Coordinates of C-alpha atoms in Angstrom, one line a residue:
X1 CA -127.9 106.4 -119.5
X2 CA -130.0 109.2 -118.1
X3 CA -127.1 111.5 -117.3
X4 CA -125.6 110.9 -120.7
X5 CA -128.9 111.7 -122.5
X6 CA -129.4 114.8 -120.5
X7 CA -125.9 116.0 -121.3
X8 CA -126.6 115.5 -125.1
X9 CA -129.9 117.4 -124.6
X10 CA -128.0 120.4 -123.2
X11 CA -125.6 120.2 -126.1
X12 CA -128.4 120.3 -128.6
X13 CA -130.0 123.3 -126.8
X14 CA -126.7 125.2 -127.0
X15 CA -126.6 124.6 -130.8
X16 CA -130.0 126.2 -131.5
X17 CA -129.9 129.2 -133.8
X18 CA -132.3 132.1 -134.2
X19 CA -135.9 131.0 -133.8
X20 CA -135.1 127.3 -133.9
X21 CA -136.7 124.9 -131.5
X22 CA -136.2 121.1 -131.1
X23 CA -137.7 118.0 -129.6
X24 CA -135.6 114.9 -129.2
X25 CA -136.2 111.3 -128.1
X26 CA -133.8 108.8 -126.7
X27 CA -134.1 105.0 -126.8
X28 CA -131.7 102.4 -125.4
X29 CA -131.5 98.9 -124.1
X30 CA -129.1 96.6 -122.3
X31 CA -130.4 93.1 -123.1
X32 CA -129.4 89.5 -123.0
X33 CA -130.7 87.3 -125.9
X34 CA -130.7 83.5 -126.0
X35 CA -132.1 81.5 -128.9
X36 CA -132.7 77.8 -128.3
X37 CA -133.4 74.9 -130.6
X38 CA -133.7 71.2 -129.9
X39 CA -133.4 72.0 -126.2
X40 CA -130.0 73.5 -126.6
X41 CA -128.6 77.1 -126.8
X42 CA -127.8 77.8 -130.4
X43 CA -127.1 81.6 -130.2
X44 CA -126.5 83.8 -127.2
X45 CA -125.4 87.4 -126.8
X46 CA -125.8 90.7 -125.1
X47 CA -126.8 93.9 -126.8
X48 CA -126.2 97.5 -125.6
X49 CA -127.5 100.1 -128.0
X50 CA -128.6 103.7 -127.9
X51 CA -130.4 105.9 -130.5
X52 CA -131.4 109.5 -130.7
X53 CA -133.9 111.3 -132.9
X54 CA -134.1 115.1 -133.2
X55 CA -137.0 117.1 -134.7
X56 CA -135.7 120.5 -135.7
X57 CA -138.4 123.1 -135.8
X58 CA -138.4 126.6 -137.4
X59 CA -141.8 128.3 -137.4
X60 CA -144.3 125.8 -139.0
X61 CA -141.6 123.8 -140.7
X62 CA -139.9 120.8 -139.1
X63 CA -137.7 117.8 -140.1
X64 CA -136.4 114.8 -138.2
X65 CA -133.0 113.0 -138.2
X66 CA -132.0 109.9 -136.3
X67 CA -128.7 108.3 -135.4
X68 CA -127.3 105.5 -133.3
X69 CA -125.1 106.6 -130.4
X70 CA -121.7 105.3 -129.4
X71 CA -121.6 106.3 -125.8
X72 CA -118.6 108.5 -126.5
X73 CA -119.5 112.2 -126.0
X74 CA -117.0 113.6 -128.5
X75 CA -118.1 111.1 -131.2
X76 CA -121.8 111.6 -130.5
X77 CA -121.6 115.4 -130.5
X78 CA -120.1 115.2 -134.0
X79 CA -123.0 113.0 -135.1
X80 CA -125.5 115.6 -133.6
X81 CA -123.7 118.4 -135.4
X82 CA -124.0 116.5 -138.7
X83 CA -127.7 115.8 -138.1
X84 CA -128.4 119.5 -137.5
X85 CA -126.5 120.5 -140.6
X86 CA -128.6 118.1 -142.7
X87 CA -131.8 119.4 -141.0
X88 CA -131.0 123.0 -141.6
X89 CA -130.4 122.3 -145.3
X90 CA -133.7 120.6 -145.7
X91 CA -135.9 123.0 -143.7
X92 CA -136.2 125.8 -146.3
X93 CA -137.3 123.3 -148.9
X94 CA -140.2 121.9 -146.9
X95 CA -143.8 123.0 -146.8
X96 CA -145.4 124.3 -143.6
X97 CA -147.0 121.6 -141.6
X98 CA -150.5 122.8 -140.4
X99 CA -151.0 119.9 -138.0
X100 CA -147.7 119.9 -136.3
X101 CA -148.1 120.1 -132.5
X102 CA -145.5 119.7 -129.8
X103 CA -145.5 120.4 -126.0
X104 CA -144.4 123.9 -125.0
X105 CA -145.5 123.8 -121.4
X106 CA -142.8 122.0 -119.4
X107 CA -143.8 118.8 -117.7
X108 CA -140.7 116.9 -116.6
X109 CA -140.8 113.5 -115.1
X110 CA -138.8 110.5 -114.0
X111 CA -139.9 106.9 -113.6
X112 CA -137.3 104.4 -112.7
X113 CA -138.3 100.7 -112.9
X114 CA -137.1 98.4 -110.2
X115 CA -134.4 95.9 -111.4
X116 CA -135.4 92.6 -109.9
X117 CA -134.3 90.4 -112.8
X118 CA -132.5 87.2 -112.2
X119 CA -129.2 86.7 -114.0
X120 CA -129.5 85.0 -117.4
X121 CA -126.8 82.5 -116.1
X122 CA -129.4 81.4 -113.6
X123 CA -132.6 81.4 -115.7
X124 CA -131.3 79.8 -118.9
X125 CA -130.3 76.5 -117.2
X126 CA -133.8 76.3 -115.7
X127 CA -135.2 76.8 -119.2
X128 CA -133.0 74.1 -120.7
X129 CA -133.9 71.8 -117.9
X130 CA -137.6 72.3 -118.7
X131 CA -136.8 71.2 -122.3
X132 CA -134.8 68.2 -121.4
X133 CA -135.7 65.1 -123.4
X134 CA -138.0 67.2 -125.6
X135 CA -137.7 69.2 -128.8
X136 CA -137.9 72.7 -127.5
X137 CA -137.3 75.9 -129.5
X138 CA -137.6 79.4 -128.1
X139 CA -136.2 82.8 -127.5
X140 CA -135.4 84.4 -124.2
X141 CA -134.8 88.2 -123.8
X142 CA -134.0 90.0 -120.5
X143 CA -132.7 93.3 -119.5
X144 CA -133.3 97.1 -119.2
X145 CA -135.1 99.3 -121.6
X146 CA -134.8 103.1 -121.4
X147 CA -136.6 106.0 -123.0
X148 CA -136.1 109.8 -122.7
X149 CA -137.5 113.0 -124.0
X150 CA -136.1 116.6 -124.1
X151 CA -136.9 119.8 -125.8
X152 CA -135.6 123.4 -126.1
X153 CA -138.1 124.6 -123.4
X154 CA -136.2 122.7 -120.7
X155 CA -138.5 119.7 -120.4
X156 CA -136.8 116.4 -119.5
X157 CA -138.5 113.0 -119.2
X158 CA -137.0 109.6 -118.3
X159 CA -138.5 106.1 -118.2
X160 CA -136.9 102.7 -117.5
X161 CA -138.2 99.2 -117.3
X162 CA -136.5 95.9 -116.5
X163 CA -138.3 92.8 -117.7
X164 CA -137.8 89.3 -119.2
X165 CA -139.8 87.7 -122.0
X166 CA -139.6 84.0 -122.9
X167 CA -141.5 82.4 -125.8
X168 CA -141.0 78.7 -126.4
X169 CA -142.6 75.7 -128.1
X170 CA -142.5 72.0 -127.4
X171 CA -142.6 70.2 -130.7
X172 CA -144.3 66.8 -131.1
X173 CA -144.1 66.1 -134.8
X174 CA -144.6 68.0 -138.1
X175 CA -146.9 70.9 -137.4
X176 CA -147.8 69.6 -133.9
X177 CA -146.5 71.9 -131.2
X178 CA -147.4 73.6 -127.9
X179 CA -146.5 77.2 -127.8
X180 CA -146.1 79.0 -124.4
X181 CA -145.0 82.3 -123.0
X182 CA -143.7 83.6 -119.7
X183 CA -143.0 87.3 -119.2
X184 CA -142.6 89.4 -116.1
X185 CA -140.4 91.7 -114.0
X186 CA -139.0 89.0 -111.7
X187 CA -138.3 85.3 -112.4
X188 CA -140.7 83.1 -110.4
X189 CA -139.6 79.5 -110.6
X190 CA -143.0 78.2 -109.5
X191 CA -144.9 80.2 -112.0
X192 CA -142.6 79.1 -114.8
X193 CA -142.8 75.5 -113.7
X194 CA -146.6 75.7 -113.8
X195 CA -146.5 76.8 -117.4
X196 CA -144.1 74.1 -118.3
X197 CA -146.3 71.4 -116.6
X198 CA -149.4 72.6 -118.5
X199 CA -147.4 72.6 -121.7
X200 CA -146.3 69.0 -121.0
X201 CA -149.9 67.9 -120.4
X202 CA -150.9 69.3 -123.8
X203 CA -147.8 67.8 -125.5
X204 CA -148.9 64.3 -124.4
X205 CA -152.3 64.8 -126.1
X206 CA -150.6 65.9 -129.3
X207 CA -149.5 62.3 -129.8
X208 CA -153.1 61.3 -130.2
X209 CA -154.8 61.1 -133.7
X210 CA -156.3 64.5 -134.7
X211 CA -160.0 65.1 -134.3
X212 CA -161.8 66.6 -137.3
X213 CA -165.0 68.6 -137.0
X214 CA -167.5 69.8 -139.5
X215 CA -167.9 73.6 -140.2
X216 CA -170.4 75.1 -137.8
X217 CA -170.7 76.9 -134.5
X218 CA -169.0 75.5 -131.4
X219 CA -168.4 76.5 -127.8
X220 CA -164.8 77.6 -127.5
X221 CA -162.3 78.8 -124.9
X222 CA -159.8 81.4 -126.3
X223 CA -156.6 81.7 -124.2
X224 CA -155.1 85.1 -123.2
X225 CA -152.5 84.6 -125.9
X226 CA -155.0 84.1 -128.7
X227 CA -157.1 87.0 -127.3
X228 CA -153.9 89.2 -127.5
X229 CA -153.8 88.5 -131.2
X230 CA -157.4 89.6 -131.5
X231 CA -156.7 92.8 -129.5
X232 CA -153.8 93.3 -131.8
X233 CA -156.2 93.5 -134.7
X234 CA -158.2 96.1 -132.8
X235 CA -155.1 98.2 -132.7
X236 CA -155.4 98.8 -136.4
X237 CA -157.5 101.9 -136.3
X238 CA -160.2 101.0 -133.8
X239 CA -159.5 103.5 -131.0
X240 CA -157.8 106.5 -132.7
X241 CA -159.5 109.8 -133.0
X242 CA -158.4 110.1 -136.7
X243 CA -160.1 106.8 -137.6
X244 CA -163.3 107.8 -135.7
X245 CA -163.6 111.2 -137.4
X246 CA -162.9 109.8 -140.9
X247 CA -165.3 106.8 -140.2
X248 CA -162.7 104.3 -140.9
X249 CA -162.7 102.6 -137.6
X250 CA -163.7 98.9 -137.5
X251 CA -165.9 99.9 -134.5
X252 CA -168.1 102.0 -136.7
X253 CA -171.2 100.1 -135.5
X254 CA -170.3 101.0 -131.9
X255 CA -169.5 104.6 -132.8
X256 CA -172.7 105.3 -134.9
X257 CA -175.0 102.3 -134.7
X258 CA -175.4 101.8 -131.0
X259 CA -173.7 98.4 -131.0
X260 CA -172.3 97.2 -127.6
X261 CA -170.1 94.5 -126.3
X262 CA -170.9 92.4 -123.2
X263 CA -171.3 94.5 -120.0
X264 CA -168.4 92.5 -118.4
X265 CA -165.9 93.8 -121.0
X266 CA -163.8 96.8 -120.0
X267 CA -160.7 97.6 -122.0
X268 CA -158.1 100.1 -121.0
X269 CA -154.9 101.7 -122.3
X270 CA -153.1 101.1 -119.0
X271 CA -149.8 103.0 -119.3
X272 CA -149.3 102.9 -115.5
X273 CA -148.8 99.2 -115.4
X274 CA -147.2 98.6 -118.8
X275 CA -143.6 98.7 -120.1
X276 CA -144.0 101.7 -122.5
X277 CA -142.9 105.2 -121.4
X278 CA -145.5 107.6 -120.0
X279 CA -144.7 110.3 -122.5
X280 CA -144.5 110.4 -126.3
X281 CA -142.2 111.9 -128.9
X282 CA -143.8 115.3 -129.0
X283 CA -143.4 115.7 -125.2
X284 CA -147.0 115.2 -124.1
X285 CA -147.6 113.2 -121.0
X286 CA -149.8 110.1 -121.1
X287 CA -152.5 109.7 -118.5
X288 CA -152.2 106.6 -116.2
X289 CA -155.2 105.1 -117.9
X290 CA -157.6 105.7 -120.8
X291 CA -160.9 103.8 -120.8
X292 CA -161.4 102.6 -124.4
X293 CA -164.4 100.4 -123.7
X294 CA -166.2 100.5 -120.4
X295 CA -168.8 97.9 -119.4
X296 CA -169.3 97.1 -123.1
X297 CA -169.7 100.6 -124.3
X298 CA -167.3 102.6 -126.5
X299 CA -165.7 105.3 -124.3
X300 CA -162.6 107.4 -125.0
X301 CA -160.3 107.6 -128.0
X302 CA -156.5 107.9 -128.3
X303 CA -155.7 111.4 -129.5
X304 CA -152.3 112.0 -131.1
X305 CA -150.9 115.6 -131.2
X306 CA -151.6 115.8 -135.0
X307 CA -155.3 114.8 -134.5
X308 CA -155.6 117.2 -131.6
X309 CA -154.3 120.0 -133.9
X310 CA -156.5 119.0 -136.8
X311 CA -159.7 118.6 -134.9
X312 CA -159.2 121.3 -132.2
X313 CA -159.3 118.9 -129.2
X314 CA -156.8 118.1 -126.4
X315 CA -154.3 115.3 -126.9
X316 CA -154.0 112.5 -124.4
X317 CA -150.4 111.7 -125.4
X318 CA -151.2 109.0 -127.9
X319 CA -148.6 107.9 -130.4
X320 CA -148.8 109.0 -134.0
X321 CA -150.6 105.8 -135.1
X322 CA -153.1 106.2 -132.1
X323 CA -152.8 102.5 -131.2
X324 CA -152.8 101.1 -127.7
X325 CA -149.4 100.1 -126.3
X326 CA -150.3 98.8 -122.9
X327 CA -153.8 97.3 -123.4
X328 CA -155.7 95.7 -120.5
X329 CA -159.0 93.8 -120.3
X330 CA -160.5 93.3 -116.9
X331 CA -160.9 89.8 -115.5
X332 CA -164.1 87.9 -114.9
X333 CA -165.3 85.1 -112.5
X334 CA -164.1 81.9 -114.1
X335 CA -161.2 80.3 -112.2
X336 CA -158.4 79.0 -114.3
X337 CA -158.7 75.5 -112.9
X338 CA -162.4 75.5 -113.9
X339 CA -161.9 76.5 -117.6
X340 CA -162.2 72.9 -119.0
X341 CA -165.2 72.1 -116.8
X342 CA -166.9 75.3 -117.9
X343 CA -166.1 74.6 -121.5
X344 CA -167.6 71.2 -121.1
X345 CA -167.7 70.1 -124.8
X346 CA -166.0 72.3 -127.4
X347 CA -162.7 73.7 -128.6
X348 CA -159.8 74.9 -126.6
X349 CA -157.8 77.5 -128.6
X350 CA -154.3 78.2 -127.4
X351 CA -153.0 80.3 -130.4
X352 CA -154.3 81.6 -133.7
X353 CA -152.6 81.8 -137.0
X354 CA -153.1 84.2 -139.9
X355 CA -155.6 86.6 -138.3
X356 CA -157.0 89.3 -140.5
X357 CA -160.2 91.3 -141.2
X358 CA -162.7 89.6 -143.5
X359 CA -165.1 92.5 -143.2
X360 CA -163.4 95.5 -141.6
X361 CA -166.6 97.7 -141.3
X362 CA -168.3 94.9 -139.4
X363 CA -165.2 94.2 -137.3
X364 CA -165.3 90.6 -138.6
X365 CA -162.1 88.6 -138.4
X366 CA -160.9 85.4 -140.0
X367 CA -158.1 83.2 -138.9
X368 CA -156.9 79.7 -138.4
X369 CA -156.2 77.6 -135.4
X370 CA -152.7 76.4 -134.7
X371 CA -150.3 75.2 -132.0
X372 CA -152.2 72.9 -129.7
X373 CA -155.9 73.6 -130.3
X374 CA -157.8 70.7 -128.7
X375 CA -161.2 69.0 -128.9
X376 CA -162.7 68.8 -125.4
X377 CA -165.5 66.5 -124.2
X378 CA -167.1 66.6 -120.8
X379 CA -164.4 68.9 -119.5
X380 CA -161.5 66.6 -120.6
X381 CA -159.1 67.2 -123.4
X382 CA -159.5 64.3 -125.9
X383 CA -157.5 65.1 -129.0
X384 CA -155.7 67.7 -131.0
X385 CA -158.0 69.5 -133.5
X386 CA -157.3 69.5 -137.2
X387 CA -156.6 73.0 -138.4
X388 CA -159.8 74.9 -138.9
X389 CA -160.6 78.4 -140.2
X390 CA -162.9 80.6 -138.2
X391 CA -164.8 83.8 -139.1
X392 CA -166.4 85.8 -136.4
X393 CA -167.3 89.4 -135.4
X394 CA -166.0 91.1 -132.3
X395 CA -169.7 91.8 -131.4
X396 CA -170.4 88.1 -131.1
X397 CA -167.0 87.1 -129.6
X398 CA -167.0 89.8 -126.9
X399 CA -170.7 90.6 -127.0
X400 CA -173.8 88.5 -127.4
X401 CA -172.0 85.1 -127.3
X402 CA -169.5 85.9 -124.5
X403 CA -170.1 83.4 -121.7
X404 CA -167.4 84.6 -119.3
X405 CA -163.8 85.8 -118.7
X406 CA -161.2 84.1 -116.5
X407 CA -160.4 85.8 -113.2
X408 CA -156.7 85.3 -113.7
X409 CA -155.0 87.3 -116.4
X410 CA -151.7 86.9 -118.1
X411 CA -149.0 89.5 -118.7
X412 CA -148.0 89.3 -122.3
X413 CA -145.1 91.3 -123.7
X414 CA -144.7 91.7 -127.5
X415 CA -141.6 89.7 -128.5
X416 CA -140.8 91.6 -131.7
X417 CA -137.3 93.0 -131.8
X418 CA -137.3 95.2 -135.0
X419 CA -134.4 97.6 -134.3
X420 CA -135.0 97.1 -130.5
X421 CA -137.1 95.2 -128.1
X422 CA -140.8 96.2 -128.3
X423 CA -142.4 98.2 -125.4
X424 CA -145.9 97.0 -126.2
X425 CA -147.7 94.7 -123.7
X426 CA -151.1 93.4 -122.6
X427 CA -152.7 92.0 -119.5
X428 CA -155.6 89.8 -120.6
X429 CA -157.9 87.1 -119.4
X430 CA -159.1 84.0 -121.3
X431 CA -162.6 84.1 -122.6
X432 CA -165.4 81.5 -123.0
X433 CA -167.5 82.0 -126.0
X434 CA -170.6 80.2 -127.4
X435 CA -171.7 79.7 -131.0
X436 CA -168.2 80.5 -132.4
X437 CA -168.2 80.1 -136.1
X438 CA -165.8 77.7 -138.0
X439 CA -166.2 77.9 -141.7
X440 CA -163.8 75.2 -143.1

């Protein structure tokens, strides 16, 4: 993959005319996909795909073209020629872009992930065995993901990662199900079995009559997977320089009003330990880490090249939407086997459903519980909880009402596959929160 991309980059360089410059990005994957339903394989296949995007630059004008690649040099060179023809036709018709910024200093790099993946022919039987005599539905993806960058100044960057991602649910009846995930870089049978055993314990409880509570405030435990959805909401403009300068960030109270989260909360964009490349599509290198929130206080922002140009500040290699791609929250002191005892009496939230802002300026979110949310009494799971809507601010959830975070954190990989497997991920703890507001 790498050699092939670099050859194409040299071909593009040789095709530049006059004052033309270019940047180009390469994305590829070699993945196995297995879809399961009723504890049986319903669809299985392997995908090998490559794509290339070229941004052709002439002065302050630029335009982009993208294409899929076949892997045949003759055919792909013809596609590149066609892309450049279309770009040259468009360029004179375009306005100058005053905020366009791309790397001109050469910073080449290579990062090759270690391939420790088990064969799908070994892991899939283990997954099916876990679902034996149960109604299991899920999706398993495994394989290599590759990213590359090149420009006309001679910069070359390469990144590869090899990982697996499994999402599955054990269904009890109707809307009663236990949803679980297992992601990583190496298949660990013991770790997987631990997740299966915990899911089975919850599945047994789902057969009990549902418990209904009145609207009010309750002590809750929010699992790493539910917290990942909350953090996903924060990706919508919370940490980008553009949203801060235009005062559109949901963290405006932290930015201007002095609001803080709990001192135990530290949130990073941790590119070093994620599965996203350590460079972006304009050629800027990402730092290993960016501290977004440190000990409860708002710290650094994600600065895309466009924001850097507009506001006259350095970029830190953020993507165009200035959203975290490898988010991490530090762990706390609550051991995983002590979560129920620490919760005592309250609500155990495994997953959330329909999460959205109810008051964006106040960073207030509303959502509904779903998939194995339980009522807990005296540290013992008693019954599944009837679906409830909650409405709560980040400042209460991770601030004044935060009781603690689990020491153990889960690696969560985004399972979306729009055009290709996602390179977004998170490493998050579970959190224990008091006075969590349920509205109906």
